[in-house]
Coordinates of C-alpha atoms and ligand atoms in Angstrom, one line a residue:
M1 CA 89.3 -30.0 -25.5
E2 CA 87.7 -28.9 -22.3
L3 CA 86.8 -25.2 -21.8
I4 CA 87.4 -23.7 -18.4
T5 CA 86.2 -20.3 -17.2
V6 CA 88.6 -19.0 -14.6
S7 CA 87.6 -16.3 -12.2
T8 CA 90.2 -13.7 -11.7
R9 CA 90.7 -10.2 -10.3
A10 CA 92.1 -7.2 -11.9
I11 CA 95.9 -6.9 -11.4
E12 CA 97.4 -3.5 -10.9
G13 CA 100.1 -2.1 -13.1
Q14 CA 99.5 -3.9 -16.4
K15 CA 100.1 -0.8 -18.3
P16 CA 102.1 -1.2 -21.6
G17 CA 105.1 1.0 -21.8
T18 CA 107.3 2.1 -24.8
S19 CA 107.1 -1.4 -26.3
G20 CA 104.5 -3.6 -24.6
L21 CA 104.2 -4.8 -21.0
R22 CA 107.5 -5.7 -19.4
K23 CA 107.9 -7.1 -15.9
K24 CA 110.1 -9.5 -13.9
T25 CA 109.7 -13.0 -15.3
K26 CA 108.5 -14.2 -11.9
V27 CA 105.7 -11.6 -12.0
F28 CA 104.6 -13.0 -15.3
M29 CA 104.7 -16.5 -13.9
G30 CA 102.5 -15.5 -11.0
A31 CA 98.9 -16.7 -10.8
H32 CA 96.8 -15.3 -13.6
Y33 CA 99.3 -12.6 -14.5
L34 CA 100.0 -13.6 -18.1
E35 CA 96.4 -14.9 -18.6
N36 CA 94.9 -11.7 -17.4
F37 CA 97.0 -9.6 -19.9
V38 CA 96.2 -12.0 -22.8
A39 CA 92.5 -11.8 -22.0
A40 CA 92.9 -8.0 -21.9
I41 CA 94.5 -8.1 -25.4
W42 CA 91.5 -10.0 -26.7
A43 CA 89.2 -7.4 -25.2
G44 CA 91.4 -4.5 -26.5
I45 CA 91.3 -5.8 -30.1
G46 CA 87.6 -6.5 -30.1
G47 CA 87.8 -10.3 -29.5
V48 CA 89.9 -13.0 -31.2
A49 CA 87.1 -15.2 -32.4
G50 CA 87.6 -16.1 -36.1
K51 CA 90.9 -14.4 -36.2
T52 CA 94.4 -15.5 -37.3
L53 CA 97.4 -14.3 -35.3
V54 CA 101.1 -14.8 -35.5
V55 CA 102.8 -15.8 -32.2
G56 CA 106.5 -16.0 -31.4
G57 CA 109.2 -14.5 -29.2
D58 CA 112.9 -14.0 -28.6
G59 CA 113.4 -17.4 -26.8
R60 CA 113.9 -16.0 -23.3
Y61 CA 113.0 -18.0 -20.2
F62 CA 109.2 -18.7 -20.1
N63 CA 108.8 -18.0 -23.9
D64 CA 107.7 -21.6 -24.6
R65 CA 105.3 -21.7 -21.7
A66 CA 103.7 -18.4 -22.6
V67 CA 103.2 -19.6 -26.2
Q68 CA 101.3 -22.7 -24.9
V69 CA 99.1 -20.4 -22.7
I70 CA 98.3 -18.2 -25.7
I71 CA 97.4 -21.2 -27.8
R72 CA 95.0 -22.4 -25.1
M73 CA 93.4 -19.0 -24.6
A74 CA 93.0 -18.3 -28.3
A75 CA 91.5 -21.7 -28.9
A76 CA 89.1 -21.1 -26.0
E77 CA 87.8 -17.9 -27.6
G78 CA 87.3 -19.5 -31.0
A79 CA 90.4 -18.1 -32.9
A80 CA 90.7 -19.5 -36.4
K81 CA 94.4 -20.0 -36.5
L82 CA 97.7 -19.3 -34.9
I83 CA 100.9 -19.2 -37.0
V84 CA 103.7 -19.9 -34.5
G85 CA 107.5 -19.8 -35.0
Q86 CA 109.2 -23.1 -34.5
N87 CA 110.1 -23.7 -30.8
G88 CA 108.1 -20.5 -30.2
L89 CA 110.8 -18.4 -31.8
L90 CA 110.4 -15.4 -34.1
S91 CA 112.5 -12.2 -34.1
T92 CA 110.4 -9.1 -33.9
P93 CA 111.0 -8.0 -37.5
A94 CA 110.3 -11.6 -38.7
A95 CA 107.1 -11.6 -36.8
S96 CA 106.2 -8.3 -38.3
N97 CA 106.9 -9.7 -41.8
L98 CA 104.8 -12.8 -41.2
I99 CA 101.8 -10.7 -39.9
R100 CA 101.9 -8.7 -43.2
K101 CA 102.8 -11.5 -45.6
R102 CA 100.1 -13.8 -44.4
A103 CA 97.5 -11.0 -44.2
T104 CA 96.7 -11.9 -40.6
N105 CA 94.8 -10.0 -37.9
G106 CA 98.0 -9.2 -36.1
G107 CA 100.3 -11.0 -33.7
I108 CA 101.6 -11.4 -30.2
I109 CA 105.4 -11.0 -29.6
L110 CA 106.9 -12.3 -26.5
S111 CA 110.0 -10.3 -25.7
A112 CA 111.6 -7.9 -23.3
S113 CA 114.0 -7.0 -26.1
H114 CA 117.3 -5.7 -24.7
N115 CA 116.4 -6.5 -21.1
P116 CA 118.2 -9.5 -19.6
G117 CA 116.3 -12.8 -19.5
G118 CA 115.9 -15.7 -17.0
P119 CA 113.8 -16.7 -14.0
D120 CA 115.1 -13.6 -12.1
E121 CA 115.2 -11.2 -15.0
D122 CA 112.7 -9.8 -17.4
F123 CA 109.8 -10.9 -19.6
G124 CA 107.5 -9.0 -21.9
I125 CA 104.6 -9.2 -24.3
K126 CA 103.1 -6.9 -26.9
F127 CA 100.4 -6.9 -29.5
N128 CA 101.1 -6.0 -33.1
M129 CA 98.5 -4.8 -35.6
P130 CA 97.5 -6.2 -39.0
N131 CA 100.0 -3.8 -40.6
G132 CA 102.7 -5.6 -38.6
G133 CA 103.5 -2.7 -36.3
P134 CA 103.2 -2.3 -32.5
A135 CA 99.7 -1.4 -31.4
P136 CA 99.2 2.4 -31.2
E137 CA 98.4 4.1 -27.9
E138 CA 94.7 4.0 -28.6
V139 CA 94.8 0.2 -28.6
T140 CA 97.3 -0.2 -25.7
N141 CA 95.0 2.1 -23.7
R142 CA 92.1 -0.1 -24.4
I143 CA 94.1 -3.1 -23.4
F144 CA 95.1 -1.4 -20.2
Q145 CA 91.5 -0.4 -19.4
A146 CA 90.5 -4.0 -19.9
T147 CA 93.1 -5.2 -17.4
K148 CA 91.4 -3.0 -14.7
T149 CA 87.9 -4.6 -15.0
L150 CA 88.7 -8.3 -15.7
S151 CA 86.8 -10.8 -13.6
E152 CA 87.3 -14.0 -15.6
Y153 CA 89.0 -15.4 -18.6
R154 CA 88.6 -18.6 -20.7
I155 CA 91.2 -21.2 -21.4
A156 CA 91.1 -24.6 -23.0
E157 CA 92.6 -27.7 -21.4
G158 CA 94.6 -29.9 -23.6
Q159 CA 98.0 -31.4 -24.3
D160 CA 100.9 -29.0 -25.1
I161 CA 101.4 -28.5 -28.8
D162 CA 104.8 -29.8 -30.0
L163 CA 106.3 -26.5 -31.0
S164 CA 109.3 -28.2 -32.7
A165 CA 107.3 -30.0 -35.3
L166 CA 106.9 -27.9 -38.5
G167 CA 103.5 -28.1 -40.2
E168 CA 99.9 -27.7 -39.5
T169 CA 98.0 -29.3 -36.6
T170 CA 94.9 -28.4 -34.5
F171 CA 94.2 -27.5 -31.0
G172 CA 90.5 -28.2 -30.6
E173 CA 88.9 -26.4 -33.5
M174 CA 91.7 -24.0 -34.0
A175 CA 94.5 -24.5 -36.6
V176 CA 98.1 -24.2 -35.4
E177 CA 100.8 -23.8 -38.1
I178 CA 104.4 -24.2 -36.9
V179 CA 106.6 -22.3 -39.4
D180 CA 110.3 -22.0 -39.8
P181 CA 111.1 -18.6 -38.2
V182 CA 113.8 -17.8 -40.8
T183 CA 112.6 -18.8 -44.2
D184 CA 110.2 -16.0 -45.1
Y185 CA 112.5 -13.3 -43.6
A186 CA 115.6 -14.5 -45.4
A187 CA 113.6 -14.6 -48.7
M188 CA 112.6 -11.0 -48.1
M189 CA 116.1 -9.9 -47.4
E190 CA 117.3 -11.4 -50.7
E191 CA 114.7 -9.2 -52.5
L192 CA 115.7 -6.0 -50.8
F193 CA 119.5 -6.2 -51.1
D194 CA 122.1 -7.1 -53.6
F195 CA 123.2 -10.5 -52.3
E196 CA 125.5 -11.0 -55.3
A197 CA 127.4 -7.8 -54.5
I198 CA 127.6 -8.6 -50.8
G199 CA 128.6 -12.2 -51.5
G200 CA 131.3 -10.9 -53.9
L201 CA 132.7 -8.6 -51.2
L202 CA 132.9 -11.5 -48.7
A203 CA 134.4 -13.8 -51.2
G204 CA 137.1 -11.3 -51.8
G205 CA 138.4 -11.7 -48.2
F206 CA 136.3 -8.9 -46.5
R207 CA 136.0 -10.2 -42.9
I208 CA 132.9 -9.7 -40.8
A209 CA 131.8 -10.5 -37.2
F210 CA 128.2 -10.5 -36.1
D211 CA 127.4 -10.9 -32.4
A212 CA 124.0 -12.3 -31.9
M213 CA 124.4 -12.0 -28.1
H214 CA 123.0 -15.5 -27.4
A215 CA 119.6 -14.2 -28.7
V216 CA 117.2 -15.0 -31.5
T217 CA 119.1 -13.3 -34.3
G218 CA 121.6 -16.1 -34.2
L219 CA 119.3 -18.3 -36.3
Y220 CA 118.8 -15.6 -38.9
A221 CA 122.5 -14.6 -39.0
H222 CA 123.7 -18.1 -39.5
E223 CA 121.4 -18.7 -42.4
I224 CA 121.7 -15.3 -44.1
L225 CA 125.3 -14.2 -43.4
E226 CA 127.1 -17.6 -43.4
N227 CA 124.9 -19.9 -45.5
R228 CA 123.5 -17.6 -48.1
L229 CA 126.1 -14.9 -48.3
G230 CA 129.1 -17.1 -47.7
A231 CA 130.7 -15.3 -44.7
A232 CA 133.4 -17.5 -43.2
P233 CA 132.0 -20.0 -40.7
G234 CA 132.4 -18.6 -37.2
S235 CA 131.6 -15.0 -38.4
V236 CA 128.5 -15.3 -36.3
L237 CA 129.4 -15.1 -32.6
N238 CA 127.1 -16.2 -29.7
G239 CA 124.7 -17.5 -32.3
T240 CA 122.8 -20.1 -30.3
P241 CA 119.7 -18.6 -28.6
S242 CA 119.7 -19.2 -24.8
P243 CA 116.9 -18.5 -22.3
D244 CA 119.1 -16.2 -20.3
F245 CA 121.2 -14.8 -23.2
G246 CA 124.4 -16.3 -21.7
G247 CA 123.8 -14.3 -18.5
G248 CA 124.3 -11.0 -20.2
H249 CA 122.1 -8.1 -21.4
P250 CA 121.3 -8.6 -25.1
D251 CA 121.8 -4.9 -25.6
P252 CA 124.0 -4.0 -28.6
N253 CA 125.9 -1.1 -27.3
P254 CA 129.6 -0.5 -26.4
I255 CA 128.9 -1.6 -22.8
W256 CA 127.1 -4.9 -23.2
A257 CA 128.7 -5.8 -26.5
K258 CA 132.2 -4.8 -25.2
P259 CA 134.0 -7.9 -26.5
L260 CA 132.9 -7.1 -30.0
V261 CA 134.0 -3.4 -29.6
D262 CA 137.3 -4.6 -28.3
L263 CA 137.7 -6.9 -31.3
V264 CA 137.3 -4.1 -33.8
M265 CA 139.6 -1.8 -31.9
G266 CA 142.2 -4.6 -31.6
P267 CA 145.0 -5.8 -33.9
D268 CA 143.0 -8.5 -35.5
A269 CA 140.0 -6.4 -36.3
P270 CA 137.5 -7.6 -38.9
D271 CA 136.5 -5.1 -41.7
F272 CA 133.0 -4.9 -40.4
A273 CA 131.2 -5.9 -37.2
A274 CA 127.7 -5.7 -35.9
A275 CA 125.4 -6.9 -33.1
S276 CA 121.7 -7.1 -32.5
D277 CA 119.5 -7.3 -29.4
G278 CA 117.4 -9.9 -27.7
D279 CA 114.5 -9.8 -30.3
G280 CA 116.6 -8.9 -33.3
D281 CA 115.2 -5.4 -33.9
R282 CA 118.2 -3.3 -33.0
N283 CA 121.7 -3.0 -34.5
M284 CA 125.1 -1.8 -33.6
I285 CA 127.5 -1.0 -36.5
L286 CA 131.3 -1.1 -36.2
G287 CA 134.2 -1.0 -38.6
R288 CA 137.8 -1.6 -38.1
G289 CA 138.7 1.0 -35.4
V290 CA 135.3 2.7 -35.5
Y291 CA 132.0 2.6 -33.6
V292 CA 129.2 4.2 -35.6
T293 CA 126.7 6.0 -33.4
P294 CA 123.2 4.9 -34.2
S295 CA 122.1 8.4 -35.2
D296 CA 125.0 8.6 -37.6
S297 CA 124.3 5.2 -39.0
L298 CA 120.7 6.3 -39.8
A299 CA 122.0 9.4 -41.6
V300 CA 124.6 7.3 -43.6
L301 CA 121.9 4.9 -44.7
A302 CA 119.7 7.8 -45.8
A303 CA 122.5 9.4 -47.7
N304 CA 123.5 6.2 -49.5
A305 CA 120.0 4.7 -50.0
P306 CA 120.0 4.6 -53.8
L307 CA 123.0 2.2 -53.6
V308 CA 120.7 -0.7 -52.5
P309 CA 117.9 -2.3 -54.6
M310 CA 115.2 -1.5 -52.0
F311 CA 115.7 2.2 -52.4
R312 CA 116.9 2.4 -56.0
E313 CA 114.4 5.1 -56.7
G314 CA 115.6 7.2 -53.8
L315 CA 113.6 8.2 -50.6
S316 CA 110.6 10.3 -50.5
G317 CA 110.7 10.9 -46.7
V318 CA 112.5 9.9 -43.5
A319 CA 111.7 10.0 -39.8
R320 CA 113.5 9.9 -36.5
S321 CA 112.5 9.9 -32.9
M322 CA 112.9 13.2 -31.1
P323 CA 116.0 12.4 -29.0
T324 CA 117.8 11.0 -32.1
S325 CA 120.4 13.4 -33.4
G326 CA 119.8 15.8 -36.2
A327 CA 122.3 14.1 -38.5
L328 CA 119.3 12.7 -40.5
D329 CA 117.8 16.1 -40.8
V330 CA 121.0 17.4 -42.4
V331 CA 120.8 14.7 -45.1
A332 CA 117.1 15.1 -45.6
K333 CA 117.5 18.8 -46.2
E334 CA 120.2 18.2 -48.8
L335 CA 118.0 15.6 -50.5
G336 CA 115.0 18.0 -50.4
I337 CA 112.8 15.4 -48.6
P338 CA 110.8 15.8 -45.4
C339 CA 112.2 14.5 -42.1
F340 CA 109.5 13.8 -39.4
E341 CA 110.2 13.9 -35.7
T342 CA 108.2 11.4 -33.6
P343 CA 108.1 10.4 -29.9
T344 CA 110.3 7.6 -28.7
G345 CA 109.0 4.1 -29.7
W346 CA 108.5 2.4 -33.0
K347 CA 104.7 2.6 -32.8
F348 CA 104.9 6.2 -33.8
F349 CA 106.4 5.5 -37.2
G350 CA 103.6 3.1 -38.3
N351 CA 101.3 5.8 -39.7
L352 CA 104.1 7.6 -41.5
L353 CA 105.2 4.3 -43.1
D354 CA 101.7 3.2 -44.0
A355 CA 100.9 6.6 -45.6
G356 CA 104.2 6.5 -47.6
L357 CA 105.3 9.7 -45.9
A358 CA 108.5 8.1 -44.7
Q359 CA 110.4 5.0 -45.9
L360 CA 113.3 5.0 -43.6
C361 CA 113.1 5.6 -39.9
G362 CA 115.4 5.3 -36.9
E363 CA 116.0 5.9 -33.2
E364 CA 119.2 6.8 -31.3
S365 CA 118.8 3.5 -29.4
A366 CA 120.0 1.5 -32.4
G367 CA 116.7 0.9 -34.1
T368 CA 116.6 1.4 -37.8
S369 CA 114.2 0.1 -40.4
G370 CA 112.4 0.7 -43.7
D371 CA 108.9 0.3 -45.1
H372 CA 109.4 -3.5 -45.7
V373 CA 108.0 -4.3 -42.1
R374 CA 106.5 -2.2 -39.4
E375 CA 109.2 -2.9 -36.7
K376 CA 112.8 -1.9 -36.4
D377 CA 115.0 -4.5 -38.0
G378 CA 118.6 -5.2 -36.9
L379 CA 119.8 -7.6 -39.5
W380 CA 118.2 -5.5 -42.2
A381 CA 120.4 -2.5 -41.1
V382 CA 123.4 -4.8 -41.2
L383 CA 122.7 -6.0 -44.7
F384 CA 122.0 -2.3 -45.7
W385 CA 125.5 -1.4 -44.5
L386 CA 127.1 -4.5 -46.2
N387 CA 125.4 -3.6 -49.4
I388 CA 126.7 0.0 -49.3
L389 CA 130.2 -1.3 -48.4
A390 CA 130.1 -3.8 -51.3
V391 CA 129.0 -1.2 -53.9
S392 CA 131.2 1.7 -52.7
R393 CA 134.2 -0.4 -51.9
M394 CA 135.0 2.0 -49.1
S395 CA 135.8 1.1 -45.5
V396 CA 133.4 2.0 -42.6
A397 CA 136.0 4.5 -41.4
E398 CA 136.2 6.1 -44.9
I399 CA 132.4 6.3 -45.2
M400 CA 132.1 8.0 -41.8
S401 CA 134.8 10.5 -42.4
A402 CA 133.5 11.3 -45.9
H403 CA 130.0 11.7 -44.4
W404 CA 131.2 14.2 -41.7
K405 CA 133.3 16.1 -44.2
K406 CA 130.3 16.6 -46.4
H407 CA 127.5 17.1 -43.9
G408 CA 129.2 18.1 -40.7
R409 CA 129.0 16.0 -37.5
N410 CA 126.3 15.8 -34.9
F411 CA 128.4 14.9 -31.9
Y412 CA 126.2 12.7 -29.7
T413 CA 126.0 10.7 -26.5
R414 CA 123.4 9.3 -24.2
H415 CA 123.8 9.1 -20.5
D416 CA 121.6 6.6 -18.7
Y417 CA 121.1 6.6 -14.9
E418 CA 119.6 3.2 -14.2
G419 CA 117.6 1.9 -11.3
V420 CA 117.0 5.3 -9.8
E421 CA 114.3 5.5 -7.1
T422 CA 111.1 6.3 -9.0
E423 CA 110.2 9.2 -6.8
K424 CA 113.6 10.8 -7.2
A425 CA 113.6 10.5 -10.9
E426 CA 110.1 11.9 -11.1
A427 CA 111.0 14.8 -8.8
L428 CA 113.9 15.7 -11.2
M429 CA 111.5 15.7 -14.1
E430 CA 108.8 17.6 -12.2
S431 CA 111.2 20.3 -11.0
L432 CA 112.7 20.8 -14.5
R433 CA 109.3 20.8 -16.1
A434 CA 108.2 23.6 -13.8
R435 CA 111.2 25.7 -14.7
L436 CA 111.2 25.2 -18.4
G437 CA 109.6 28.6 -19.0
T438 CA 112.3 30.4 -17.0
L439 CA 115.3 28.9 -18.8
P440 CA 115.5 30.8 -22.1
G441 CA 118.1 33.5 -22.1
K442 CA 120.0 32.0 -19.1
T443 CA 123.6 30.8 -19.5
H444 CA 124.9 27.5 -18.1
A445 CA 128.5 26.3 -18.6
G446 CA 128.9 29.0 -21.2
L447 CA 125.9 28.0 -23.2
T448 CA 122.8 30.2 -23.5
V449 CA 119.4 28.6 -23.6
A450 CA 117.6 29.4 -26.8
A451 CA 114.4 27.4 -26.1
A452 CA 113.0 24.8 -23.6
D453 CA 109.8 22.8 -23.9
E454 CA 108.2 19.5 -23.3
F455 CA 107.8 17.5 -26.6
A456 CA 104.3 16.7 -27.8
Y457 CA 103.4 15.1 -31.1
D458 CA 100.5 15.5 -33.4
D459 CA 100.3 12.5 -35.7
P460 CA 100.1 14.1 -39.2
V461 CA 98.1 11.1 -40.5
D462 CA 95.4 10.4 -37.9
G463 CA 95.6 13.5 -35.8
S464 CA 96.2 11.5 -32.6
K465 CA 98.2 13.4 -29.9
A466 CA 101.0 12.2 -27.6
T467 CA 102.0 14.4 -24.8
A468 CA 104.8 14.4 -22.2
Q469 CA 107.4 12.9 -24.5
G470 CA 110.6 14.4 -23.1
L471 CA 111.9 17.7 -21.8
R472 CA 114.1 19.5 -24.4
V473 CA 116.5 22.3 -23.8
A474 CA 118.1 23.9 -26.9
F475 CA 121.1 26.2 -26.7
E476 CA 122.2 29.0 -29.0
G477 CA 124.5 27.5 -31.7
G478 CA 122.5 24.4 -32.2
S479 CA 123.5 22.1 -29.3
R480 CA 120.8 20.6 -27.1
V481 CA 120.0 18.2 -24.2
V482 CA 116.9 16.1 -23.8
F483 CA 115.6 14.5 -20.5
R484 CA 113.3 11.4 -20.6
L485 CA 112.4 8.6 -18.3
S486 CA 112.6 5.1 -19.9
G487 CA 109.4 3.2 -20.5
T488 CA 110.9 -0.2 -20.9
G489 CA 112.6 -0.9 -17.5
T490 CA 111.3 -3.1 -14.7
V491 CA 113.1 -1.8 -11.7
G492 CA 112.8 1.8 -10.4
A493 CA 113.3 4.4 -13.1
T494 CA 115.9 5.0 -15.7
L495 CA 116.8 8.6 -16.5
R496 CA 118.0 9.1 -20.1
V497 CA 119.9 12.3 -20.9
Y498 CA 120.5 12.8 -24.6
L499 CA 123.3 15.2 -25.5
E500 CA 124.1 16.7 -28.9
A501 CA 126.1 19.4 -30.6
Y502 CA 126.5 20.1 -34.3
E503 CA 129.9 20.8 -35.7
P504 CA 129.8 22.0 -39.3
D505 CA 133.5 22.6 -39.8
P506 CA 135.0 19.7 -41.7
A507 CA 138.3 20.3 -39.9
K508 CA 136.8 19.6 -36.5
T509 CA 134.7 16.5 -37.0
D510 CA 137.1 14.0 -35.5
G511 CA 137.3 13.3 -31.8
D512 CA 135.6 11.8 -28.8
P513 CA 131.9 12.8 -28.3
E514 CA 132.2 13.0 -24.5
T515 CA 135.0 15.6 -24.9
A516 CA 133.3 17.5 -27.7
L517 CA 130.1 17.6 -25.6
A518 CA 131.8 18.6 -22.3
A519 CA 130.0 22.0 -22.1
V520 CA 126.6 20.5 -22.9
I521 CA 127.1 17.8 -20.3
A522 CA 128.0 20.4 -17.7
A523 CA 125.1 22.6 -18.7
A524 CA 122.7 19.6 -18.4
E525 CA 123.9 19.0 -14.8
E526 CA 123.5 22.6 -13.9
I527 CA 120.1 22.8 -15.3
A528 CA 118.6 19.6 -14.0
G529 CA 120.7 18.9 -10.9
I530 CA 121.1 15.3 -11.8
K531 CA 123.6 14.5 -9.0
A532 CA 121.5 16.2 -6.3
H533 CA 118.3 14.5 -7.4
T534 CA 119.6 11.0 -8.0
G535 CA 122.5 10.9 -5.6
R536 CA 124.6 9.5 -8.5
E537 CA 128.1 10.8 -9.4
G538 CA 127.7 9.8 -13.0
P539 CA 125.8 7.8 -15.5
D540 CA 125.8 3.9 -15.4
V541 CA 125.8 3.7 -19.2
R542 CA 127.1 6.0 -21.9
T543 CA 126.2 5.1 -25.4
Ligands
VG1_601 C1 113.9 2.1 -25.4 C2 114.5 3.0 -26.5 C3 113.5 3.2 -27.6 C4 113.0 1.9 -28.1 C5 112.4 1.0 -27.0 C6 112.0 -0.4 -27.5 O1 112.8 2.8 -24.8 O2 114.9 4.2 -26.0 O3 114.1 4.0 -28.6 O4 112.0 2.1 -29.1 O5 113.4 0.9 -26.0 O6 113.1 -1.0 -28.1 P1 112.8 3.5 -23.4 O7 111.4 4.0 -23.1 O8 113.4 2.6 -22.5 O9 113.8 4.7 -23.7 V1 113.3 -2.7 -27.9 O10 114.4 -3.1 -29.0 O11 113.9 -2.7 -26.2 O12 111.8 -3.3 -28.0
CO602 CO1 114.5 -5.0 -29.3

């Protein structure tokens, strides 16, 4: 093994966003781009010498090349060992599990998650801590600082490691263990859920469809749903990972997973359907004739938690991101347990989970997970639902309707304006931020503003503070709108407008959210001037 020191220059814009650094794949493939960021990770974590890390990704274009670069750069710095998923693959929750289970010093996950993949699409990289969770802002800030001052990095020359061959090998002095990406994860799922009950449900003719969206979860879903639980062969759709996700966006929502939604709304609908995203950490839940909004799904899981072995003893606390609907809060209140409200991004749940303050967390963007890992976990949420369905013997539609009758319904929708010119999106936010203080008491589209502020978060565990986490406008009567700019996109800006209204009357919980929220949508437009600022007539995506 020959060590080379490469001189480089700081590259601008290597600032991690909501979940790691995401850029166009071609940017990552440019001279020194990936190498600089990996060197900055080493600097940000106090060096990699003597450490053991997990490495894997969602299989998108450039995943395998990036793994080889990380192997050579870790070896050059004297890392003790890398544990790598076979063929460079690991779903995000499986990586989180391996980091924890093998008591490593953390891991590197190669993914741009729900963003499309391919030479002309997106790539991403992030560092996870020894607890298995995404690096907190303190660490990502250190990494970003390091990207600004780099002048060289070290890399070892050597043959590529055969990522397909399971078992342990070495690269120079460093051990490289290639592991099956599914085995440990599947074993954990068997411990957390009642596989006998779910297997029984499926054996009784209950039909499911799981859309892996040509992404990494296909491996996991084939093994767990079909092989271990006995779902009919073919229940897993698009189950072979492809570097460009079959040309689509691996985003499990009614827009990008439309064929699955059409299936459950059609005449030959299965009893249950679900999808997950590029790196397997998100979930979309569907039943025959029903789409379950992620915020509602989270509330349903909380309300039914004692039905699954993992939460047999009940929950001691739950948490949701700020833009996620208050449906979880309603359940938490009834259970008499705390419900924490965090900024968007899974990294903010880590401390609450580590401290045992929350055991179930979720985001409106279809991320849900428990304290078994420190990432959101798509298949876990699917198994949680299947376990509830198997024990309760109710349909998805019956569960939703019973839930709303008991707790009321938080009508919810999110409107995304994608690829807006950055200056225009920022101008909208700036203008609204400046007017927040003047809004209370004013009436828009028949709704009177009760409060308006910019969300900031004080972490109750380590006291760290996160500011500028979204602009909130609450109306009298409990409805609200939140404005935020996305931190995961790679082109221009994405404006997210989160809209919500609570309906306590059990007689009024049916219906279409876009209709139920018409007044809130109109008020949001009046308050923020979305059309005027963005030049758009309406959102690109409604979820
Ligand atoms: C989005 C979601 C957020 C999620 C993040 C990472 O962030 O809104 O809830 O945690 O993606 O998810 P943003 O900044 O674009 O709104 V994943 O599955 O894309 O890693
Ligand atoms: Co994801």
